[in-house]
Short mmCIF file of N, CA, C and O in Angstrom, two decimals:
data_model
loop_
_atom_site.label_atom_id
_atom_site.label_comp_id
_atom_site.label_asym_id
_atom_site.label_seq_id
_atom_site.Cartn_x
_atom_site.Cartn_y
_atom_site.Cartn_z
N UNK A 846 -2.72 19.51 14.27
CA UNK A 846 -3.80 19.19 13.37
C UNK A 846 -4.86 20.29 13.50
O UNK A 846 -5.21 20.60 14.64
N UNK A 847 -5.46 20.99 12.30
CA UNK A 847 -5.76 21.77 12.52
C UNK A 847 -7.75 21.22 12.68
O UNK A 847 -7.93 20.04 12.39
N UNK A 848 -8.82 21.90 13.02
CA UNK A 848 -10.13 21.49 13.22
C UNK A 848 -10.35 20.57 12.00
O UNK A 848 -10.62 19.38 11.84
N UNK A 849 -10.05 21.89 11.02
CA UNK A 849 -10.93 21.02 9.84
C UNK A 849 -10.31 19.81 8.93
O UNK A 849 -10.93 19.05 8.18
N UNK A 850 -8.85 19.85 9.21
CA UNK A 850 -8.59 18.09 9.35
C UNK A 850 -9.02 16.98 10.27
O UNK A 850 -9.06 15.82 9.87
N UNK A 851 -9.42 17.44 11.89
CA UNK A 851 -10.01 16.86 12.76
C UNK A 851 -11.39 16.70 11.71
O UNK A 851 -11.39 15.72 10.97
N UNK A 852 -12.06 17.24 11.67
CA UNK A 852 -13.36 16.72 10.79
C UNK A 852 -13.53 16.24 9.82
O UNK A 852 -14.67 15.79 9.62
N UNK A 853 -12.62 16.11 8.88
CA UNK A 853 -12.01 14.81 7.71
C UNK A 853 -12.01 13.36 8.31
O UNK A 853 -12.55 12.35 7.87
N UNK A 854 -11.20 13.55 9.51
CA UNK A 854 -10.76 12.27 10.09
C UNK A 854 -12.10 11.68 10.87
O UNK A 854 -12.43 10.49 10.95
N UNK A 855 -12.89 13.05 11.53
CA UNK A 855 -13.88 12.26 11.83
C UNK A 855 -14.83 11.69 11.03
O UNK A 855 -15.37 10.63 11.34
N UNK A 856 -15.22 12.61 9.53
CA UNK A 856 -15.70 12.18 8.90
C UNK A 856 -15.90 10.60 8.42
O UNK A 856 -16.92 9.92 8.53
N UNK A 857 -14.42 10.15 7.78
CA UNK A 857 -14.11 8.79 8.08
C UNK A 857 -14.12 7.87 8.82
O UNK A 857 -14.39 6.73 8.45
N UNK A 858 -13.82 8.22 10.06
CA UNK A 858 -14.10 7.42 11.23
C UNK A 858 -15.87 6.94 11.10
O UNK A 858 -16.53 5.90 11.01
N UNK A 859 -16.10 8.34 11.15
CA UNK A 859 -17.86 8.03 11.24
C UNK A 859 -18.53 6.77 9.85
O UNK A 859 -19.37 5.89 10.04
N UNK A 860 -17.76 7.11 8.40
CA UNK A 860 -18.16 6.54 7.45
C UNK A 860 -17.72 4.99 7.85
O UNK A 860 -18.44 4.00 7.83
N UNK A 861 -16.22 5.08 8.25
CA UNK A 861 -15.98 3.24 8.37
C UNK A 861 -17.28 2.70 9.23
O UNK A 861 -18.15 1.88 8.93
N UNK A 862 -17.12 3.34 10.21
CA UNK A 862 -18.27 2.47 11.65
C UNK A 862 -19.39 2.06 11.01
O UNK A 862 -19.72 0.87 11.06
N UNK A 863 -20.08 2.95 10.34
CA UNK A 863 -21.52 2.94 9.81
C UNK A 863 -21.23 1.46 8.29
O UNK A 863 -22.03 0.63 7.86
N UNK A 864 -20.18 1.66 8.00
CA UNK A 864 -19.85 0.85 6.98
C UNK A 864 -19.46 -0.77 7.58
O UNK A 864 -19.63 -1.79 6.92
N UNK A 865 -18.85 -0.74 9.10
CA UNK A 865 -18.53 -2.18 9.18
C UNK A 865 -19.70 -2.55 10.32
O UNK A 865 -19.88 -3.76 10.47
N UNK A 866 -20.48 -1.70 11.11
CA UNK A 866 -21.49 -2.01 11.62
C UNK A 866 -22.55 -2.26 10.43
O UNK A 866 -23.37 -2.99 10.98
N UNK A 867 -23.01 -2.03 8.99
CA UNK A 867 -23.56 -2.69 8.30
C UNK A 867 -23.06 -4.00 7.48
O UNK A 867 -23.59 -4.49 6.48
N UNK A 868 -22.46 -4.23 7.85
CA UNK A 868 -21.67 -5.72 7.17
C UNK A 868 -22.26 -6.90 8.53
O UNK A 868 -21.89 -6.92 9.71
N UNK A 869 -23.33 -7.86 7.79
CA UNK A 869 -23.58 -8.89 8.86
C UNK A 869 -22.20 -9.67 8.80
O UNK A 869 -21.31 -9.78 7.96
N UNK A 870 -22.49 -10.33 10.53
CA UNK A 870 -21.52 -11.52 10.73
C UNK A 870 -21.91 -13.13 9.47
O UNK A 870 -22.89 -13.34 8.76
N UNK A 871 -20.95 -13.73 9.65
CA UNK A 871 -20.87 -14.61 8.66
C UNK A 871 -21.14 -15.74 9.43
O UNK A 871 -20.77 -15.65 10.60
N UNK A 872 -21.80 -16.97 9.04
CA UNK A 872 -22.10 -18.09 9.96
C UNK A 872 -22.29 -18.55 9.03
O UNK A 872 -22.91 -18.13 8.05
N UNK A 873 -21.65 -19.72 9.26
CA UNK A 873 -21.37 -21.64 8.07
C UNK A 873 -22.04 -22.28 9.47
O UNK A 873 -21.59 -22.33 10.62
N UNK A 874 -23.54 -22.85 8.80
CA UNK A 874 -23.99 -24.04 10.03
C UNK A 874 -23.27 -25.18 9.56
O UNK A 874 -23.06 -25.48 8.39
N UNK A 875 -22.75 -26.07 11.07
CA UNK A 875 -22.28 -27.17 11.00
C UNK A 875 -22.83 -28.12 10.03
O UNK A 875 -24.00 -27.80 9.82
N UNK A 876 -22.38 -29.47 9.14
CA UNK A 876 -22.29 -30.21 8.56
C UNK A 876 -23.72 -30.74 9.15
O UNK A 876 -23.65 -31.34 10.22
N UNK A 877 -25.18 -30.57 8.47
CA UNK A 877 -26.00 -31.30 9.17
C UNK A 877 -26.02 -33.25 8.52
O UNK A 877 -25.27 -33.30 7.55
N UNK A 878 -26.62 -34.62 8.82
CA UNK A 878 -26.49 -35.38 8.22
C UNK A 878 -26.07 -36.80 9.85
O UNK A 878 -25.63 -36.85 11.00
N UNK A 879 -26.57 -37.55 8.88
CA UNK A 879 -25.94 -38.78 9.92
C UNK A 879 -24.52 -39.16 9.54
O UNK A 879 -23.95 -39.31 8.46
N UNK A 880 -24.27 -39.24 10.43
CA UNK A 880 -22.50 -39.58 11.04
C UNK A 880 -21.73 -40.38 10.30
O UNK A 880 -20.53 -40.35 9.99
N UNK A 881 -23.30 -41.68 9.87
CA UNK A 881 -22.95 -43.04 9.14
C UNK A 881 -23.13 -42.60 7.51
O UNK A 881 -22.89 -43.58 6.81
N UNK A 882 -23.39 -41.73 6.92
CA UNK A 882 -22.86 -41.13 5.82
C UNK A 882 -21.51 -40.96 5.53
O UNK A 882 -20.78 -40.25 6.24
N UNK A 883 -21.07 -41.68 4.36
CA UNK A 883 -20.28 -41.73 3.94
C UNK A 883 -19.75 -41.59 2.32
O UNK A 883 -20.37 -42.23 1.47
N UNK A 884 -18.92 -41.00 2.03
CA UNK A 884 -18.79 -40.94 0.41
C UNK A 884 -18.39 -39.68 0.18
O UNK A 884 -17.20 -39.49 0.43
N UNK A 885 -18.87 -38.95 -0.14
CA UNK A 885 -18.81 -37.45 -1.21
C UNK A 885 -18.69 -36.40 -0.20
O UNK A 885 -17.77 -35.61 0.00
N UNK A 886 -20.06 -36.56 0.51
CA UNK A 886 -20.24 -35.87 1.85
C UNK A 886 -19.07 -35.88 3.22
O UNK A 886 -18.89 -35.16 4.20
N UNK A 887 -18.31 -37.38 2.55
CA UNK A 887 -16.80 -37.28 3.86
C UNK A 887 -16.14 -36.09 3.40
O UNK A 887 -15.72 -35.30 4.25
N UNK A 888 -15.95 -35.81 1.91
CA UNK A 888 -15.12 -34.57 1.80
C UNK A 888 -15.72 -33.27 1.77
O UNK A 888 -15.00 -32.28 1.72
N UNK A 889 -16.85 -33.18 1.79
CA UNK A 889 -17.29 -31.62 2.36
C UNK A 889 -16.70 -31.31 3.82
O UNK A 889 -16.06 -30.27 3.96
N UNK A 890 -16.93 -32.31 5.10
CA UNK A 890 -16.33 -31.50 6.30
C UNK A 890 -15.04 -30.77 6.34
O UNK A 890 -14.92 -29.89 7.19
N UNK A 891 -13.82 -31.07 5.33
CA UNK A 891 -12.58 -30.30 5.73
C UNK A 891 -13.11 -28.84 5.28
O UNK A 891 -12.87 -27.73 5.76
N UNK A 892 -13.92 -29.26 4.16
CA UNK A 892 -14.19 -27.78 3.45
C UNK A 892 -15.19 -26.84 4.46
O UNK A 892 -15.10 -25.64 4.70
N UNK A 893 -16.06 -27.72 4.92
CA UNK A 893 -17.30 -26.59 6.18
C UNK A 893 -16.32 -26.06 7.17
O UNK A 893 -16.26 -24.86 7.44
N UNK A 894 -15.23 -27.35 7.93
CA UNK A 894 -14.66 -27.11 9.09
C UNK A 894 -13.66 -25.39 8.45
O UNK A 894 -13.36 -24.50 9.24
N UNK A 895 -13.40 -25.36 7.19
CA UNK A 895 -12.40 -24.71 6.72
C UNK A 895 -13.03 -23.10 6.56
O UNK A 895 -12.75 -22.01 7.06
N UNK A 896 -13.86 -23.54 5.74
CA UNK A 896 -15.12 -22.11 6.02
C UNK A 896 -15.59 -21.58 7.80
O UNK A 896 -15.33 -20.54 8.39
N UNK A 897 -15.97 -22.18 8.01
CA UNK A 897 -16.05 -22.02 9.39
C UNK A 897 -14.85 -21.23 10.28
O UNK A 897 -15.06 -20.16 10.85
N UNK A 898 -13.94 -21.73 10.31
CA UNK A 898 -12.82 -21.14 10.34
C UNK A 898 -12.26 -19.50 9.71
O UNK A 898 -11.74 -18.67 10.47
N UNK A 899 -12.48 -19.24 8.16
CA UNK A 899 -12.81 -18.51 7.66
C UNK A 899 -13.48 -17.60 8.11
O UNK A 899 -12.87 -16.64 8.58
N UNK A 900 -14.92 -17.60 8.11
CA UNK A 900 -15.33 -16.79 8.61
C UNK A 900 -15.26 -16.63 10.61
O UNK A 900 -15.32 -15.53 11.14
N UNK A 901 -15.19 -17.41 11.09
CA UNK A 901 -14.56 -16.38 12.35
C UNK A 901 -13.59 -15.96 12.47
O UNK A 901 -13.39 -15.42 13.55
N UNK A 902 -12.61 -15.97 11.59
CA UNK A 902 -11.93 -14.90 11.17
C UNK A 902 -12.01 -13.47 10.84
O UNK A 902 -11.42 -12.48 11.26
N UNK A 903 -12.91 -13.66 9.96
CA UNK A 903 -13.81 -12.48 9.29
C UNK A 903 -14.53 -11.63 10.38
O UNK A 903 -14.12 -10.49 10.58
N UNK A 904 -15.15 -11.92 10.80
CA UNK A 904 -16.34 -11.77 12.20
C UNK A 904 -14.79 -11.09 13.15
O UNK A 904 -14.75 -9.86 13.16
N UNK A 905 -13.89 -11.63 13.71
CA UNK A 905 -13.07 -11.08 14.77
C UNK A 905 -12.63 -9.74 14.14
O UNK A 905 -12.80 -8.65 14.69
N UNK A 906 -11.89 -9.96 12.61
CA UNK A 906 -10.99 -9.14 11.87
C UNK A 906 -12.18 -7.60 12.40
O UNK A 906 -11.97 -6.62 13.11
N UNK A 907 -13.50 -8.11 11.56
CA UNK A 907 -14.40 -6.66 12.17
C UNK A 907 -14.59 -6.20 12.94
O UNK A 907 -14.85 -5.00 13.07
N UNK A 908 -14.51 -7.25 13.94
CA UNK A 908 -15.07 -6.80 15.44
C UNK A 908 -14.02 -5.78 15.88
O UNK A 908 -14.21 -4.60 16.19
N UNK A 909 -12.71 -6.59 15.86
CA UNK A 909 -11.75 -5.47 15.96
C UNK A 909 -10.97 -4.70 15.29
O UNK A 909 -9.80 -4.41 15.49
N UNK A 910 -11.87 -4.30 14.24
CA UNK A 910 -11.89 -2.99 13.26
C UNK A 910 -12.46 -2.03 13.90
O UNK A 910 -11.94 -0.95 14.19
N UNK A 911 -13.80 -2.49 14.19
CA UNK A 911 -14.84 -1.42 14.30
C UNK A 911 -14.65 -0.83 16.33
O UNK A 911 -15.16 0.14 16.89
N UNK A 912 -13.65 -2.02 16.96
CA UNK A 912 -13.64 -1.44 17.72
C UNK A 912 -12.25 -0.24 18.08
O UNK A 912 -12.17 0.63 18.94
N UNK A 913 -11.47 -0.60 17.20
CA UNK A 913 -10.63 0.63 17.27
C UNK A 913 -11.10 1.99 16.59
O UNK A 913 -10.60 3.08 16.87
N UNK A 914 -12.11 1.81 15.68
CA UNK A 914 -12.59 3.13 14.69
C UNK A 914 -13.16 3.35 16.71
O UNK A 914 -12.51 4.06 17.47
N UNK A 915 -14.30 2.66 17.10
CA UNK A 915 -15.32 3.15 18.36
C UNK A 915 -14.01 4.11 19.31
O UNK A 915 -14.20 5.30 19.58
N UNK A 916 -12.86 3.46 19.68
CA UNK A 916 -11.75 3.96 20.51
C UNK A 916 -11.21 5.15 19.70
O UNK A 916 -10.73 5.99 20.47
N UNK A 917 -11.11 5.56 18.26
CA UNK A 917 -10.40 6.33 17.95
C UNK A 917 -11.88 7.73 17.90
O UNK A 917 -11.60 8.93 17.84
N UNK A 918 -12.61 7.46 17.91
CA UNK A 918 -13.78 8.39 18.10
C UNK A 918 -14.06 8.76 19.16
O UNK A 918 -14.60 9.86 19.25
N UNK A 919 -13.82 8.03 20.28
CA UNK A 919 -13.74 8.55 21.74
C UNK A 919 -12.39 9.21 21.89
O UNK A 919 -12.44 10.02 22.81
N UNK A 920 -11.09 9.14 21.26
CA UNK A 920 -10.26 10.06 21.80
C UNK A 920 -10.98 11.47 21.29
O UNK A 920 -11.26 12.39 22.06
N UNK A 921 -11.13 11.48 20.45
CA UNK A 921 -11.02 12.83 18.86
C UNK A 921 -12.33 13.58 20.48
O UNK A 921 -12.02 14.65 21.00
N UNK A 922 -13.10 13.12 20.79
CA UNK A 922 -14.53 13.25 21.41
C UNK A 922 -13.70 14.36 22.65
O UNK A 922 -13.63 15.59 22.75
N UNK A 923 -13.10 13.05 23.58
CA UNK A 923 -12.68 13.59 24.69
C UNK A 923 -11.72 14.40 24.52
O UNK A 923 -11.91 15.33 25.31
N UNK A 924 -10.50 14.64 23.73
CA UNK A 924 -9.33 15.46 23.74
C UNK A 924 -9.17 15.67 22.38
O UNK A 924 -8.59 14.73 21.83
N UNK A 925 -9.53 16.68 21.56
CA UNK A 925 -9.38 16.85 20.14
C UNK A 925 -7.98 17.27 19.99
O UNK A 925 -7.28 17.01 19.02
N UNK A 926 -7.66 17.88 20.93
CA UNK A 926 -6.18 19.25 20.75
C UNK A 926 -5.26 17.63 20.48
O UNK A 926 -4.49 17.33 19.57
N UNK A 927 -5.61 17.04 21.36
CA UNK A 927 -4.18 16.08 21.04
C UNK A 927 -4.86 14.72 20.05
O UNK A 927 -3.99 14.00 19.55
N UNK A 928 -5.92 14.44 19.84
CA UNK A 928 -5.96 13.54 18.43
C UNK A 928 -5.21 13.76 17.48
O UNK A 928 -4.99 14.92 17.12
N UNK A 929 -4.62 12.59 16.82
CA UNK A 929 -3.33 12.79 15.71
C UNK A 929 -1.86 13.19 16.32
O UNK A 929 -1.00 13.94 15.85
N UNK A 930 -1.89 12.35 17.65
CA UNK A 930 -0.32 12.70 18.27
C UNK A 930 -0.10 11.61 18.83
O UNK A 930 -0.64 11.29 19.89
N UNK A 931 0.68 10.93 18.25
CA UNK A 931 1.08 9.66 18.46
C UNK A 931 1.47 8.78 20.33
O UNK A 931 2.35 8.97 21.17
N UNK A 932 0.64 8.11 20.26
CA UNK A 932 0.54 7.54 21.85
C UNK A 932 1.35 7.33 22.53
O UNK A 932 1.29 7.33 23.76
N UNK A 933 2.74 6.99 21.49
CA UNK A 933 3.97 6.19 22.17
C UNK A 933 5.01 7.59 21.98
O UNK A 933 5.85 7.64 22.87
N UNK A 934 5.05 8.19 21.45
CA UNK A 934 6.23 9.56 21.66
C UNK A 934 5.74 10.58 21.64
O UNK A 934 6.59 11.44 21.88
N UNK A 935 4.42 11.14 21.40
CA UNK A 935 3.57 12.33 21.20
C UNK A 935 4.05 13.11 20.06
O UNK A 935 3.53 14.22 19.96
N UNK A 936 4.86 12.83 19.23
CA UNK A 936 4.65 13.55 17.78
C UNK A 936 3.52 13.90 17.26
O UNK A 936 2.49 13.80 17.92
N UNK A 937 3.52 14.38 16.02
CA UNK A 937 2.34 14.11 15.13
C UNK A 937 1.80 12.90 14.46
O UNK A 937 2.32 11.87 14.88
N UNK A 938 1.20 12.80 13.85
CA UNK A 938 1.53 11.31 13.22
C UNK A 938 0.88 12.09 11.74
O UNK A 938 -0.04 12.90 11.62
N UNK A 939 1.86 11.42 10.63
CA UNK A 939 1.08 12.01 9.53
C UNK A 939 -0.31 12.19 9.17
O UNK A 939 -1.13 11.30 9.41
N UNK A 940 -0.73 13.52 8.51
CA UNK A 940 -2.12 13.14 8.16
C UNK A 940 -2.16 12.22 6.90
O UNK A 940 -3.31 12.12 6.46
N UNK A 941 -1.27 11.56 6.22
CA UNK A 941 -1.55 11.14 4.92
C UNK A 941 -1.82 9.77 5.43
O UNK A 941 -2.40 8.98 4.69
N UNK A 942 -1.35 9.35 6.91
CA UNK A 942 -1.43 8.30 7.72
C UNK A 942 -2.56 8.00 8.09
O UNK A 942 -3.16 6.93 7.95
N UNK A 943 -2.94 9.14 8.68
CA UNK A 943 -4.56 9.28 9.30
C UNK A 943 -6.14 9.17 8.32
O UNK A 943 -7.27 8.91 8.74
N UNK A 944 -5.73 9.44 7.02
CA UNK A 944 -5.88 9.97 5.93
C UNK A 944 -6.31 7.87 5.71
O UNK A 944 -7.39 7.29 5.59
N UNK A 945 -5.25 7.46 5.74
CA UNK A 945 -5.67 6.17 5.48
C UNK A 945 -5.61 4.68 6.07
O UNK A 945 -5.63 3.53 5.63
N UNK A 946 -5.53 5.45 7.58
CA UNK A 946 -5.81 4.74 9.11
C UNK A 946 -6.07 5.69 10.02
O UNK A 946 -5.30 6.12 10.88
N UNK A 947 -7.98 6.24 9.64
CA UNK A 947 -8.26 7.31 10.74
C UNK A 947 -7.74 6.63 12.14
O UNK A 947 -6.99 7.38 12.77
N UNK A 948 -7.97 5.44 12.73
CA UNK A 948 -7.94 4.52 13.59
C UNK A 948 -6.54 4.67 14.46
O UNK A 948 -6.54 4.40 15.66
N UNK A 949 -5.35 5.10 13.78
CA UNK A 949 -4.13 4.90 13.77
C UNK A 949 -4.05 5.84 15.14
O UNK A 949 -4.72 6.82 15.49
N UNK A 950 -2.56 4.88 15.99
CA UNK A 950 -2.40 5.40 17.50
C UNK A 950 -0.90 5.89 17.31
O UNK A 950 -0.26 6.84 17.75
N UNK A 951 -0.75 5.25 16.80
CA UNK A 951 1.12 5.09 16.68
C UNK A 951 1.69 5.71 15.34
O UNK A 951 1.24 5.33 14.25
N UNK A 952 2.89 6.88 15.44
CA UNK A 952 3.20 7.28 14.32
C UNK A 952 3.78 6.27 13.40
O UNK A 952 3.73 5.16 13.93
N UNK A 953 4.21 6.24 12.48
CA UNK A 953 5.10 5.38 11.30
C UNK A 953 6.31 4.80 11.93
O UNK A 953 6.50 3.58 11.83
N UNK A 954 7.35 5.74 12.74
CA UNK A 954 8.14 5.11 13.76
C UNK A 954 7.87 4.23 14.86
O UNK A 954 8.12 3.03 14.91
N UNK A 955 7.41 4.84 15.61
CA UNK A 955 6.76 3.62 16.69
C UNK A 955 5.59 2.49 16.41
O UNK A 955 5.24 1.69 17.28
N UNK A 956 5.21 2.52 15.55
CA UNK A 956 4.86 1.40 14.62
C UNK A 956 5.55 0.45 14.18
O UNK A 956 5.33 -0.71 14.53
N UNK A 957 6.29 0.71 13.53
CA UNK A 957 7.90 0.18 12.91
C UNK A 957 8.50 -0.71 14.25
O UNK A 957 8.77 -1.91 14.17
N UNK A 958 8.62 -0.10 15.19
CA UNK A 958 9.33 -0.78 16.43
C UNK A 958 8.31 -1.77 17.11
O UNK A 958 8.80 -2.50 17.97
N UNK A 959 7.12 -1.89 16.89
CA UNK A 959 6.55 -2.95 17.44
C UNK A 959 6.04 -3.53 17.12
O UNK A 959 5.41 -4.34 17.80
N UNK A 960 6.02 -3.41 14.79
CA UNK A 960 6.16 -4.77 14.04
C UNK A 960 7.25 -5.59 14.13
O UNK A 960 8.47 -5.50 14.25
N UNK A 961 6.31 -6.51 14.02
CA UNK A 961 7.63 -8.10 14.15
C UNK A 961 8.68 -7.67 13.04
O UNK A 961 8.23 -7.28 11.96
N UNK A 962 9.96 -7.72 13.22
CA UNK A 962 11.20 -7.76 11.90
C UNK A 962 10.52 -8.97 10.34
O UNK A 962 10.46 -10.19 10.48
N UNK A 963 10.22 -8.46 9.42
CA UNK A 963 10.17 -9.38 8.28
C UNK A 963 11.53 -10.01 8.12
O UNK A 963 12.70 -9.79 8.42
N UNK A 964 10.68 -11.01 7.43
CA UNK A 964 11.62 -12.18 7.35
C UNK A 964 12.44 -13.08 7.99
O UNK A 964 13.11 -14.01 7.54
N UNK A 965 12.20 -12.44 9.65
CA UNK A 965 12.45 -13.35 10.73
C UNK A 965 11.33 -14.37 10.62
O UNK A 965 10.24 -14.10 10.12
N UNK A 966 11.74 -15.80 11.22
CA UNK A 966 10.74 -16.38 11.41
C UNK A 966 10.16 -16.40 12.71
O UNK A 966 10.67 -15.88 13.70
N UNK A 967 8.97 -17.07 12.68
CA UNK A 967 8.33 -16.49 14.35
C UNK A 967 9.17 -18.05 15.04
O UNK A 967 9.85 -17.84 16.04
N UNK A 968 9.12 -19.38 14.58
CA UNK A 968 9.47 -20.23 15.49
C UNK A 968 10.72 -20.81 14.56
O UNK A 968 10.89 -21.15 13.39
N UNK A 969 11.13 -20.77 15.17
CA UNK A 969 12.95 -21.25 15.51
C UNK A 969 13.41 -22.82 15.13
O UNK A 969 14.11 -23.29 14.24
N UNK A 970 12.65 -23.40 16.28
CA UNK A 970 12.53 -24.79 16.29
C UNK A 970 11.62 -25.53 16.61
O UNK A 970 10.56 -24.91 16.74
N UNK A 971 11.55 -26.84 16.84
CA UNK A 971 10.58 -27.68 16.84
C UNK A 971 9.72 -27.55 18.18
O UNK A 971 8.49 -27.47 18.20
N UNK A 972 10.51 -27.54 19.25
CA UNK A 972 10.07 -26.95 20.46
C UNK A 972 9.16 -25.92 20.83
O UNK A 972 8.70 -25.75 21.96
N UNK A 973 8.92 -25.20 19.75
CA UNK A 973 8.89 -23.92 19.51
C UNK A 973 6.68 -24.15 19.90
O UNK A 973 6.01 -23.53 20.74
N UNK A 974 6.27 -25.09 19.04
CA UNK A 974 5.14 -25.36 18.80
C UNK A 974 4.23 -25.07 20.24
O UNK A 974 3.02 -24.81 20.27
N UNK A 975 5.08 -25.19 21.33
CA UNK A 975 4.31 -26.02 22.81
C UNK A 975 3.70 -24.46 22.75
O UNK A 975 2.90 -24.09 23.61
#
């Protein structure tokens, strides 16, 4: 990789961070109300409990966005020569890759090997749940 693709990539790196460190966290306050309410308001909780849910989703998904952009800015920092060389075999890893996962550790191959197979299912059987 030559510098001034290193500075593309950092470029990006730098733009995501600044972009998901300005995105506030999301917070649904609990269902306020007495307990002994009943009616209309029984069917809002699946929907708060559901939002709620939702967004700490949201909130994690960023957190650990922004902390792999933070990790992929400390490699580029500490060892530039080898940023963009894949962690698990030391290839290259494409720039068209990098290009649109500055973040990215793993080339397209070793990626491949430690997504789950599609269309397998994850549980088998009933047992499966524990």
């Amino acid at each position: 990789m030559t510098a001034t693709e290193r500075n593309q990539i950092q470029d990006l790196l730098l733009s995501m961070r600044r972009e998901l460190e300005g995105k506030p966290l999301v917070r649904i306050e609990p269902r306020d109300g007495d307990q002994r309410d009943v009616g209309a308001e029984e069917d809002e909780q699946p929907l708060q409990e559901m939002l709620q849910s939702i967004a700490s989703s949201r909130n994690r998904t960023l957190g650990e966005l922004l902390h792999r952009v933070n990790e992929a800015l400390g490699r580029l920092e500490h060892d530039p020569e080898a940023f963009g060389e894949c962690t698990e075999c030391g290839e290259d890893i494409p720039l068209a890759r990098l290009k649109a996962m500055p973040y990215a550790e793993l080339c397209t191959e070793c990626q491949r090997g430690q997504d789950r197979p599609r269309g397998l299912p994850t549980r088998r059987k009933a047992t499966d749940f524990r």
